[in-house]
């Protein structure tokens, strides 16, 4: 598939996140949350450390917890949009994140923690970062996959939505920085 894309696009427009964790996979997602976490952190490490500095994009578009560190780590004031597809999240300490190759010290204060952090040193090994709440918190704007989903989360309709995610989505909504959009165009939409 990569060869097909490379034949149609200039090579400078394709940027791959490369890590051994991606090489021998039969599917994009794993049934094991540890595997998904390791894949997500490897992808974010490559985006934060290599792709963003190389590409210098005008806008960054992230999706769900798997890209939750990127809005906090964006450099040079690049605006970030985060699409929230669901309320699933993962948590990890700064220590675990940094052991996977992401220097979180420069952006630790842009992350959402299990409890309010006193400082970087105090939080590094004992205060878990919520990756989805961090993505919502640090993004300039968020959207959800439907207007109904956004309203349901913001209004607190479901008790299973973690409070950090609900409160951050509500904050973006009340600040005018959130919208619910349909996940696909209407069936009668003709792109021509």
C-alpha positions as MATLAB code, in Angstrom:
seq = 'XXXXXXXXXXXXXXXXXXXXXXXXXXXXXXXXXXXXXXXXXXXXXXXXXXXXXXXXXXXXXXXXXXXXXXXXXXXXXXXXXXXXXXXXXXXXXXXXXXXXXXXXXXXXXXXXXXXXXXXXXXXXXXXXXXXXXXXXXXXXXXXXXXXXXXXXXXXXXXXXXXXXXXXXXXXXXXXXXXXXXXXXXXXXXXXX';
ca = [
       0.000    0.000    0.000;
       2.851    2.377    0.744;
       4.204    1.921   -2.783;
       0.810    2.921   -4.219;
       0.793    6.126   -2.187;
       4.420    6.885   -2.972;
       3.663    6.601   -6.702;
       0.951    9.253   -6.413;
       2.409   11.592   -3.808;
       5.707   13.351   -3.486;
       7.838   11.411   -1.001;
       8.218   14.523    1.142;
       4.484   14.343    1.943;
       4.646   10.909    3.536;
       6.042   10.665    7.058;
       6.121    7.312    8.771;
       6.273    6.644   12.470;
       8.886    3.914   12.578;
       9.338    1.565   15.490;
       9.776   -2.188   15.844;
       6.375   -2.358   17.601;
       4.686   -1.731   14.206;
       6.661   -4.180   12.058;
       5.055   -7.553   12.671;
       1.421   -6.662   13.124;
      -1.510   -8.341   11.406;
      -3.964   -5.620   12.435;
      -3.934   -1.995   13.520;
      -5.304   -2.640   17.002;
      -4.505   -5.349   19.500;
      -6.765   -7.061   21.999;
      -4.197   -6.317   24.681;
      -4.317   -2.866   26.265;
      -0.569   -2.979   27.027;
       0.184   -3.557   23.323;
      -2.143   -0.717   22.322;
      -0.487    1.556   24.853;
       3.029    0.703   23.608;
       1.972    1.273   19.997;
       0.298    4.574   20.843;
       3.320    5.877   22.772;
       5.706    4.792   19.990;
       3.557    6.598   17.420;
       3.351    9.751   19.561;
       7.103    9.673   20.192;
       7.770    9.667   16.452;
       5.238   12.450   15.804;
       6.513   14.642   18.661;
      10.257   14.037   18.191;
      10.524   13.706   14.411;
       7.461   14.425   12.296;
       6.292   17.748   13.780;
       9.813   19.293   13.748;
      10.372   18.089   10.164;
       6.986   18.980    8.682;
       6.257   22.133   10.721;
       2.509   21.789   10.069;
      -0.011   24.621   10.150;
      -2.500   22.431   12.015;
      -2.349   19.163   13.920;
      -5.378   16.850   13.966;
      -5.362   14.164   16.653;
      -7.788   11.360   17.474;
      -8.645    9.937   20.895;
      -6.297    8.818   23.680;
      -3.830    7.237   21.237;
      -2.606   10.736   20.337;
      -3.277   12.354   23.728;
       0.252   13.669   24.346;
       0.600   15.419   20.978;
      -1.632   18.457   21.712;
       0.308   19.123   24.926;
       3.680   18.704   23.195;
       2.968   20.763   20.087;
       5.667   23.266   19.359;
       5.727   26.788   17.962;
       2.084   27.468   18.839;
       0.684   25.077   16.220;
      -3.112   24.886   16.635;
      -4.473   21.442   17.435;
      -7.863   19.870   16.753;
      -8.756   16.680   18.607;
     -11.545   14.400   17.428;
     -13.084   12.452   20.299;
     -14.622    9.237   18.996;
     -15.399    7.652   22.385;
     -14.566    8.004   26.066;
     -11.975    5.223   26.325;
      -8.649    6.303   27.757;
      -5.359    5.028   29.116;
      -3.284    6.361   31.988;
       0.448    6.363   32.640;
       2.929    8.277   34.752;
       5.398   10.751   33.280;
       8.115    8.297   34.248;
       6.619    5.564   32.033;
       6.060    8.021   29.174;
       9.642    9.286   29.420;
      11.034    5.751   29.600;
       9.423    5.221   26.168;
      11.407    8.133   24.675;
       9.166   11.179   25.079;
      10.672   14.022   27.111;
       7.539   15.239   28.882;
       9.276   17.800   31.115;
       8.808   20.691   28.627;
       5.023   20.149   28.444;
       4.123   18.371   31.691;
       1.942   21.307   32.796;
      -0.258   20.907   29.678;
      -1.342   17.412   30.717;
      -4.351   16.246   32.743;
      -3.523   14.218   35.855;
      -5.421   11.891   38.172;
      -4.974   14.521   40.871;
      -3.779   18.133   40.714;
       0.031   18.080   40.387;
       2.179   20.000   42.850;
       5.156   20.109   40.476;
       6.941   18.007   37.889;
       9.207   16.170   40.331;
       6.380   15.285   42.701;
       4.147   14.033   39.900;
       6.693   12.247   37.711;
       6.444    8.778   39.234;
       3.225    8.890   41.250;
       0.550   10.922   39.433;
      -0.970    9.303   36.372;
      -1.616   11.260   33.179;
      -5.046   10.647   31.618;
      -4.302   10.573   27.885;
      -7.788   11.390   26.549;
      -8.441   14.132   29.117;
      -4.974   15.534   28.261;
      -5.810   15.602   24.546;
      -9.044   17.476   25.238;
      -7.414   19.812   27.773;
      -4.453   20.775   25.564;
      -6.215   21.030   22.186;
      -7.352   24.362   20.843;
     -10.607   22.850   19.617;
     -12.346   19.483   19.860;
     -15.030   17.781   17.871;
     -17.003   14.631   18.497;
     -18.435   12.130   16.044;
     -21.979   13.417   16.531;
     -23.708   16.469   18.022;
     -25.730   14.147   20.267;
     -22.624   12.493   21.729;
     -21.155   15.892   22.650;
     -24.381   17.025   24.357;
     -24.747   13.737   26.243;
     -21.213   13.889   27.637;
     -21.360   17.599   28.495;
     -24.720   17.258   30.274;
     -23.432   14.346   32.388;
     -26.041   11.954   31.017;
     -23.910    8.860   31.612;
     -22.246    7.975   34.898;
     -19.637    5.781   33.158;
     -17.968    8.795   31.510;
     -14.922    9.643   33.643;
     -15.312   13.004   35.371;
     -12.047   14.402   33.968;
     -13.166   13.711   30.407;
     -16.665   15.090   31.019;
     -15.401   18.262   32.692;
     -12.763   18.946   30.015;
     -15.296   18.420   27.204;
     -17.771   20.667   29.018;
     -15.098   23.334   29.449;
     -14.291   23.294   25.722;
     -18.009   23.338   24.866;
     -18.792   26.315   27.128;
     -15.746   28.177   25.786;
     -17.075   27.769   22.234;
     -14.237   25.393   21.358;
     -16.200   22.190   20.742;
     -18.589   20.917   18.118;
     -20.349   17.690   17.352;
     -20.148   16.753   13.693;
     -21.507   13.825   11.735;
     -18.857   11.203   11.198;
     -19.578   10.907    7.475;
     -21.353   12.964    4.821;
     -24.986   12.388    3.950;
     -25.609    9.552    1.500;
     -26.803   12.023   -1.153;
     -23.613   14.141   -0.944;
     -21.796   14.227   -4.268;
     -18.195   15.482   -3.989;
     -18.154   16.520   -7.671;
];
